[in-house]
PDB file of N, CA and C in Angstrom:
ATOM      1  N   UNK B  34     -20.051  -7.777   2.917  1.00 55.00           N
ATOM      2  CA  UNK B  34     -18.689  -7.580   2.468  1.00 55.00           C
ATOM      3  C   UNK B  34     -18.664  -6.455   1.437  1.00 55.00           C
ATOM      4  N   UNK B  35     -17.504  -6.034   1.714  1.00 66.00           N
ATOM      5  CA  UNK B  35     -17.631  -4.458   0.849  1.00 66.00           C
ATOM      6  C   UNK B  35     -16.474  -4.869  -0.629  1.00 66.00           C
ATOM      7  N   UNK B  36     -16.853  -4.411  -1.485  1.00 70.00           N
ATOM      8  CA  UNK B  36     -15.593  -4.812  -2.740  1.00 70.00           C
ATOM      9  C   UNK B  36     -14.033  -4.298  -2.483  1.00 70.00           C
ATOM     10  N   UNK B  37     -14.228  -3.072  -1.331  1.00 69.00           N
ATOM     11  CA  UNK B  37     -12.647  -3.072  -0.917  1.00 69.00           C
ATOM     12  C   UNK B  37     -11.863  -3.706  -0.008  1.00 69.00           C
ATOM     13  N   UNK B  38     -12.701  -4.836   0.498  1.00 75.00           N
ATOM     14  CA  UNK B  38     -12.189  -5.811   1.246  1.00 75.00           C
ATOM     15  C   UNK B  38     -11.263  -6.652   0.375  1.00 75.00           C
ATOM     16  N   UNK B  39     -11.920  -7.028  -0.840  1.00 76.00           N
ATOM     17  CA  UNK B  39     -11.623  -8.279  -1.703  1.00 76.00           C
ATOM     18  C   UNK B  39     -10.240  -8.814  -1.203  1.00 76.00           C
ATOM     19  N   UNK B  40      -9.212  -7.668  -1.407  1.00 72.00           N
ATOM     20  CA  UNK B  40      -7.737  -7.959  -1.609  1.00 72.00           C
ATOM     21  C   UNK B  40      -7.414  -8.255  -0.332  1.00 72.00           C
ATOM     22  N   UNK B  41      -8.222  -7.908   0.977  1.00 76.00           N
ATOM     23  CA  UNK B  41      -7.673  -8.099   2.252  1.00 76.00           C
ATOM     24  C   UNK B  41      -8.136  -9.497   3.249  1.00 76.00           C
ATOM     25  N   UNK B  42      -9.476  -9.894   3.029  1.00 84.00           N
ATOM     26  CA  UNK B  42     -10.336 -11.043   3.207  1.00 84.00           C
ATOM     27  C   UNK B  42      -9.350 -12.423   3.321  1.00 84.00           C
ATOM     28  N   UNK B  43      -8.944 -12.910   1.975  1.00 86.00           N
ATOM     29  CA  UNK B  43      -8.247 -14.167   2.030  1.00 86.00           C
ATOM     30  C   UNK B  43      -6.624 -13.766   2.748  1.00 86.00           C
ATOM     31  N   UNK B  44      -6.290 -12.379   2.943  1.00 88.00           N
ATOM     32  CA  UNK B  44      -4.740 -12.700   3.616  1.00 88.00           C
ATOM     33  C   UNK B  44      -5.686 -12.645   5.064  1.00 88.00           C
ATOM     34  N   UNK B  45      -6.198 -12.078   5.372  1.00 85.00           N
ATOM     35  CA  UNK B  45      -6.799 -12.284   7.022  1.00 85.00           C
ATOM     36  C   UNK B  45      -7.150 -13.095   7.538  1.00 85.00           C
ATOM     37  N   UNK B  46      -7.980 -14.273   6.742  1.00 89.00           N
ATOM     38  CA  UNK B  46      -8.668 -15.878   7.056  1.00 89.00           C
ATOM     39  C   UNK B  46      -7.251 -16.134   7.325  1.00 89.00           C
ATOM     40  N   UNK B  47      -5.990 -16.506   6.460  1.00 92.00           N
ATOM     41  CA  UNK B  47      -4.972 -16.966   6.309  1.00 92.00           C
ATOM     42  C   UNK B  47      -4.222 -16.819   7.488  1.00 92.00           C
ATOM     43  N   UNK B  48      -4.076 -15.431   8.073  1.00 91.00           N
ATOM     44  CA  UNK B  48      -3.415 -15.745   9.188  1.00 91.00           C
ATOM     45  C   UNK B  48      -1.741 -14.618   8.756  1.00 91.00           C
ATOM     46  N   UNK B  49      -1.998 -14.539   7.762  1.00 95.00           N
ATOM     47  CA  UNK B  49      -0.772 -14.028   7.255  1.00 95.00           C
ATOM     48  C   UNK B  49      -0.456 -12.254   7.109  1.00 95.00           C
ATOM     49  N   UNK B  50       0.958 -12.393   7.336  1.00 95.00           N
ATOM     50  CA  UNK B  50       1.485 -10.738   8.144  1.00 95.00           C
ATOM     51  C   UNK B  50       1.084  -9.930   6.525  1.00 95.00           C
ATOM     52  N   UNK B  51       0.767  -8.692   6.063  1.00 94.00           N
ATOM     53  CA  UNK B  51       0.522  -7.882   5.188  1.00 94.00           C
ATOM     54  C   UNK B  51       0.792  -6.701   5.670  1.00 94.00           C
ATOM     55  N   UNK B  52       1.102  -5.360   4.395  1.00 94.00           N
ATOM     56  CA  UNK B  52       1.112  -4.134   4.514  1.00 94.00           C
ATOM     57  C   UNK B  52       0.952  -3.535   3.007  1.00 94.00           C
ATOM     58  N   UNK B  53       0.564  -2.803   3.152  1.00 92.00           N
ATOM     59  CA  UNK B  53       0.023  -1.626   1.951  1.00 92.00           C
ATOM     60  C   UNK B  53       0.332  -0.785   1.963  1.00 92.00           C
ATOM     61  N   UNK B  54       1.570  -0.326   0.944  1.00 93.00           N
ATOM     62  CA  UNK B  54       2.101   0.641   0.426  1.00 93.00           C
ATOM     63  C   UNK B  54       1.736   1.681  -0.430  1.00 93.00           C
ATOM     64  N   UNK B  55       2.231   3.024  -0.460  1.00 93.00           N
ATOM     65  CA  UNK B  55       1.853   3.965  -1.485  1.00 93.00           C
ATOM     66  C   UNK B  55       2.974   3.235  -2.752  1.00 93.00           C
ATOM     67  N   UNK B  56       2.445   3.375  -4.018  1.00 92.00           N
ATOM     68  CA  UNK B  56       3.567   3.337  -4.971  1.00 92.00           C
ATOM     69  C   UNK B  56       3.320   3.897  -6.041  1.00 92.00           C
ATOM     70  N   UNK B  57       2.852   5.180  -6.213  1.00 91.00           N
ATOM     71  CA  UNK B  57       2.480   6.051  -7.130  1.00 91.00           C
ATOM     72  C   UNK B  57       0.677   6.474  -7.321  1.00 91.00           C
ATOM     73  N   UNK B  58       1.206   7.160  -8.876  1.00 91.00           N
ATOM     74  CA  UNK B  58      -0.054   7.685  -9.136  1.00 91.00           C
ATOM     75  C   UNK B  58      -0.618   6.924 -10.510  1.00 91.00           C
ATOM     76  N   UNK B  59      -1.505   6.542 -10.993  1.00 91.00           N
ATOM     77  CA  UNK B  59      -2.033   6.271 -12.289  1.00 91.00           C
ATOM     78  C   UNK B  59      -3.203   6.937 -12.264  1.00 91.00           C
ATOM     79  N   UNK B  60      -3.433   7.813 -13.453  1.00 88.00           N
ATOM     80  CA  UNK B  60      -4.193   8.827 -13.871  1.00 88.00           C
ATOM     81  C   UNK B  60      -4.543   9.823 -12.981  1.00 88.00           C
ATOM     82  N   UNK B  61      -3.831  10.151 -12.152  1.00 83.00           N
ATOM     83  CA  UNK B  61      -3.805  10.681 -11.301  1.00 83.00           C
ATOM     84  C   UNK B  61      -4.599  10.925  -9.703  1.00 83.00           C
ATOM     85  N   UNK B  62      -4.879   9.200  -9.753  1.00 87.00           N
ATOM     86  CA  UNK B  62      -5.473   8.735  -8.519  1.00 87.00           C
ATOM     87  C   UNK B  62      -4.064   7.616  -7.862  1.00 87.00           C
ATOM     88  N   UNK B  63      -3.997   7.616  -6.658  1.00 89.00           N
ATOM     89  CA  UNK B  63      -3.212   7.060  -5.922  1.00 89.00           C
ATOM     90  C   UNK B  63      -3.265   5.619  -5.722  1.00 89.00           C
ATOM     91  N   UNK B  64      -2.059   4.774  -5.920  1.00 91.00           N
ATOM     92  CA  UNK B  64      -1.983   3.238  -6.147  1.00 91.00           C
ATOM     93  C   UNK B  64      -1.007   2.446  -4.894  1.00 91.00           C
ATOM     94  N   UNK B  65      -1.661   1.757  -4.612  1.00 91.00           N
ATOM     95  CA  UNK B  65      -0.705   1.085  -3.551  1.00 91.00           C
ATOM     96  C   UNK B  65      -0.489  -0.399  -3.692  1.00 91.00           C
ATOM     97  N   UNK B  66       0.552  -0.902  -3.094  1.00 92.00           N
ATOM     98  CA  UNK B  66       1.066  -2.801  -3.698  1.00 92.00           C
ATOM     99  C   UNK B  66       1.066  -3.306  -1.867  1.00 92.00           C
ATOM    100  N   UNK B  67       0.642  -3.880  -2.248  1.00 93.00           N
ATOM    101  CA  UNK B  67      -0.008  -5.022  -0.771  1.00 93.00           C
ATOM    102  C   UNK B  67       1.412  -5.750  -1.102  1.00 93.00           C
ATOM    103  N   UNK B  68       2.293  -6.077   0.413  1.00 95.00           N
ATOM    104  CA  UNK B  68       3.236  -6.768   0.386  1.00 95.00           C
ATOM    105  C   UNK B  68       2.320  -7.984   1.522  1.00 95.00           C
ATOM    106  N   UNK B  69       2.876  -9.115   1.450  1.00 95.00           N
ATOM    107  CA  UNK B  69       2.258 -10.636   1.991  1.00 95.00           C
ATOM    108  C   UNK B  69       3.203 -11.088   2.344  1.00 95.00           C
ATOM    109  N   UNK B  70       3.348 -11.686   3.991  1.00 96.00           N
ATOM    110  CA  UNK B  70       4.676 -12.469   4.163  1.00 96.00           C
ATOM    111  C   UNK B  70       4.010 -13.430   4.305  1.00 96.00           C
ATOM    112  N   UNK B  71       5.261 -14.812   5.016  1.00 96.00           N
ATOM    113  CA  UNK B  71       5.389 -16.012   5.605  1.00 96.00           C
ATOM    114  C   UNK B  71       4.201 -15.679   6.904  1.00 96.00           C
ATOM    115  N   UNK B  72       3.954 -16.555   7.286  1.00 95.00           N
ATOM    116  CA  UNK B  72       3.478 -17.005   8.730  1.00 95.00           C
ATOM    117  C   UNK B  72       4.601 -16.152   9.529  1.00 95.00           C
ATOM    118  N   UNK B  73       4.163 -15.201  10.558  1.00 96.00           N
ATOM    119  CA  UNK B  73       4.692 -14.745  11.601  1.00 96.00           C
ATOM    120  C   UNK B  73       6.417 -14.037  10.991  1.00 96.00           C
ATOM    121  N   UNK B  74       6.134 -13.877  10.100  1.00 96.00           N
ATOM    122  CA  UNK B  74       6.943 -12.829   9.400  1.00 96.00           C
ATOM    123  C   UNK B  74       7.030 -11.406   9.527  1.00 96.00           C
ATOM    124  N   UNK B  75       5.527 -10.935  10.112  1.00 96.00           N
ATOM    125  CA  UNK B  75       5.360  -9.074  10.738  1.00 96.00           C
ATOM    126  C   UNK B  75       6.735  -8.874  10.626  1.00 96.00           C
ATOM    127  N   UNK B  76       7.739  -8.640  10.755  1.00 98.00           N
ATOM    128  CA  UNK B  76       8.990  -7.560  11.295  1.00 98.00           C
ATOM    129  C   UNK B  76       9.201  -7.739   9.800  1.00 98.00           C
ATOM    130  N   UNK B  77       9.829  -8.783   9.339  1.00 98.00           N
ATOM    131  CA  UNK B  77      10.215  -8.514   7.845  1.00 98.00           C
ATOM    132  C   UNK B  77       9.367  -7.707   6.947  1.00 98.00           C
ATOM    133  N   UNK B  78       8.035  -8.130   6.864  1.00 97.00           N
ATOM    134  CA  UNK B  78       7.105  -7.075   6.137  1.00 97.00           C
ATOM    135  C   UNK B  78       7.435  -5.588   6.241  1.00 97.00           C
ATOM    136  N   UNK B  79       7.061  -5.339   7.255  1.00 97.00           N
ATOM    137  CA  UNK B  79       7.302  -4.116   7.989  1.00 97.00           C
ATOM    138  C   UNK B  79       8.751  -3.152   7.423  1.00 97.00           C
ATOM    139  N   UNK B  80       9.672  -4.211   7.656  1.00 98.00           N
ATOM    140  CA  UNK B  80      10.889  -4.069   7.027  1.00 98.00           C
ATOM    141  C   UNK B  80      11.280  -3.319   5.465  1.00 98.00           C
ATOM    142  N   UNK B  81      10.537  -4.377   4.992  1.00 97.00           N
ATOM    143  CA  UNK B  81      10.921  -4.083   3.459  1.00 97.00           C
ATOM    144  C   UNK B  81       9.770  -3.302   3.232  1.00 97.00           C
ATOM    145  N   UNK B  82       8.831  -3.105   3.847  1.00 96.00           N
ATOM    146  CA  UNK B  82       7.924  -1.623   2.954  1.00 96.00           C
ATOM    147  C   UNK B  82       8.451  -0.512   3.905  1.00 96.00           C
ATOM    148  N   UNK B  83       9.138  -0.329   5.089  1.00 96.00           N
ATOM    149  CA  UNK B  83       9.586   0.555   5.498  1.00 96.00           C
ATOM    150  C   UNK B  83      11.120   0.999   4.544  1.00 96.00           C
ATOM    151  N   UNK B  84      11.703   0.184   4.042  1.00 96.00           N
ATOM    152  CA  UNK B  84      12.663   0.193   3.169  1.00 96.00           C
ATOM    153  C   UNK B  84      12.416   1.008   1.922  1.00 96.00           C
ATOM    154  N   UNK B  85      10.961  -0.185   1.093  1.00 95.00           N
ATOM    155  CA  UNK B  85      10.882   0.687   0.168  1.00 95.00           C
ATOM    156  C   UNK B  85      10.144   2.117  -0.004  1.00 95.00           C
ATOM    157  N   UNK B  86       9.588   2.610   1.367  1.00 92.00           N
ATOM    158  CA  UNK B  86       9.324   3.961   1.373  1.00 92.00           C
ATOM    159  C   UNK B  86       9.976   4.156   1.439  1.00 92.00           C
ATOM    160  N   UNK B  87      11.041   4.286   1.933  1.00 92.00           N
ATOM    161  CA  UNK B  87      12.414   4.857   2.479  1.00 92.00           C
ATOM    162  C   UNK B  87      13.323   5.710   0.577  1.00 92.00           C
ATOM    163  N   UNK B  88      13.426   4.264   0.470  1.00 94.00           N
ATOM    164  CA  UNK B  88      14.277   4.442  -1.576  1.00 94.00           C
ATOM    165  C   UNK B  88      13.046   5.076  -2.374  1.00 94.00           C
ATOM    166  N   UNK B  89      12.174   4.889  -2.189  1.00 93.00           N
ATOM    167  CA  UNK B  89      10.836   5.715  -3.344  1.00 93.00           C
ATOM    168  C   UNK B  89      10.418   6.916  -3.170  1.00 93.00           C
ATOM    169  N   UNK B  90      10.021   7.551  -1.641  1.00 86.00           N
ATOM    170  CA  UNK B  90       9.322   8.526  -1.469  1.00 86.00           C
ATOM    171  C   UNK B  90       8.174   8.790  -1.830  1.00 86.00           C
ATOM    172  N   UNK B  91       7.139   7.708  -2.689  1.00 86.00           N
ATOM    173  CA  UNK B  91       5.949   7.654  -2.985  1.00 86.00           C
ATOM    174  C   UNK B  91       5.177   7.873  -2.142  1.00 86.00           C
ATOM    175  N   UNK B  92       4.792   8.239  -0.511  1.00 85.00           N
ATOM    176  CA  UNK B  92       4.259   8.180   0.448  1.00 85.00           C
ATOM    177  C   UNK B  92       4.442   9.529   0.739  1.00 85.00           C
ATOM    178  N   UNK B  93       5.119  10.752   0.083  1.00 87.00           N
ATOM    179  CA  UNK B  93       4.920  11.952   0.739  1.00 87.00           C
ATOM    180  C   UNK B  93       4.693  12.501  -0.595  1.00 87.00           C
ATOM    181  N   UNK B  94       4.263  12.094  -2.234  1.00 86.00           N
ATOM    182  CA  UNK B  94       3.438  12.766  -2.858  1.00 86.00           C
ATOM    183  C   UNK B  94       2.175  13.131  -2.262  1.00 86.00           C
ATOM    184  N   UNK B  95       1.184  13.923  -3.108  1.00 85.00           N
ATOM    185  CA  UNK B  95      -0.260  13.798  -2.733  1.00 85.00           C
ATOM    186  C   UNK B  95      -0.733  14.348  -4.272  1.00 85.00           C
ATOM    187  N   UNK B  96      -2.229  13.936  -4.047  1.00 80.00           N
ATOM    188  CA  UNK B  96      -2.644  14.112  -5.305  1.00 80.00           C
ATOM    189  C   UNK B  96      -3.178  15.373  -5.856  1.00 80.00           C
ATOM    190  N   UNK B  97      -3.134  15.683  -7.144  1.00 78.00           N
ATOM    191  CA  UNK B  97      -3.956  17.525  -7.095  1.00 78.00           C
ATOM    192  C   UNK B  97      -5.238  17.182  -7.039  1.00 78.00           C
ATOM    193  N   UNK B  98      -6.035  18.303  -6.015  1.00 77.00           N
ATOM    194  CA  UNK B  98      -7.329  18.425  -5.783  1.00 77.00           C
ATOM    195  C   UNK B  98      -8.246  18.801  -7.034  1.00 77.00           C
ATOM    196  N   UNK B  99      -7.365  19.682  -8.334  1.00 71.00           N
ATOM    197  CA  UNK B  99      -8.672  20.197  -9.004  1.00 71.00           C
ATOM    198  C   UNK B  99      -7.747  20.093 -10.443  1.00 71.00           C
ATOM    199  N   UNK B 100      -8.329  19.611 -11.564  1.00 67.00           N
ATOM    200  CA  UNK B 100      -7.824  19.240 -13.045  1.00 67.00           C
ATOM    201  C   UNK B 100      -6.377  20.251 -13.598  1.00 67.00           C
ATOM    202  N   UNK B 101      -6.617  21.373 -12.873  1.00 64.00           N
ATOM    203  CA  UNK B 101      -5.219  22.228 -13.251  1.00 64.00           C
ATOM    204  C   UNK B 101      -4.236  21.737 -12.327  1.00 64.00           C
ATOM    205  N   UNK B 102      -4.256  20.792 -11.063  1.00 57.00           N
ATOM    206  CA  UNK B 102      -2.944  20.581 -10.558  1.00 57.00           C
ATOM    207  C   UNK B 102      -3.279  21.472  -9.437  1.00 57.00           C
ATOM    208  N   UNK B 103      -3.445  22.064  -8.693  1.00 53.00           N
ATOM    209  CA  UNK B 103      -3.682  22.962  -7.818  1.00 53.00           C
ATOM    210  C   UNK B 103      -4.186  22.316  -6.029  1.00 53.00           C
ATOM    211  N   UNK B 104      -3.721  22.802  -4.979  1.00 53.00           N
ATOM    212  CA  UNK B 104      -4.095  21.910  -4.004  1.00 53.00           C
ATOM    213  C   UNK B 104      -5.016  22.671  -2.921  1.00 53.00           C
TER     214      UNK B 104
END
């Protein structure tokens, strides 16, 4: 098991619908929020992180390649 599983492991045993969103930057590495539904919920998930890309636009930043900002 790899340590970037951690967050994904117990929703997968579970059975349960998930998606992973962009939602910014902190220190200028890229952060994303795991949404978790109900049992057989997929469309709603889907839904509301297609939503909140939609109102945020966090998903068409990108990050600078080199300490001056530069890509």
């Amino acid at each position: 098991m790899y340590l970037g599983d951690i967050c994904t492991i117990p929703v997968n045993l579970a059975g349960l619908p998930a998606v992973s969103v962009p939602c910014g930057f902190v220190d200028g590495l890229p952060v994303g929020m795991q949404l978790i539904g109900k049992p057989f919920a997929d469309t709603q998930i889907l839904q509301i992180a297609w939503a909140y890309q939609k109102v945020t636009k966090h998903h068409e930043a990108r990050p600078a390649l080199t300490e001056e900002g530069g890509r």
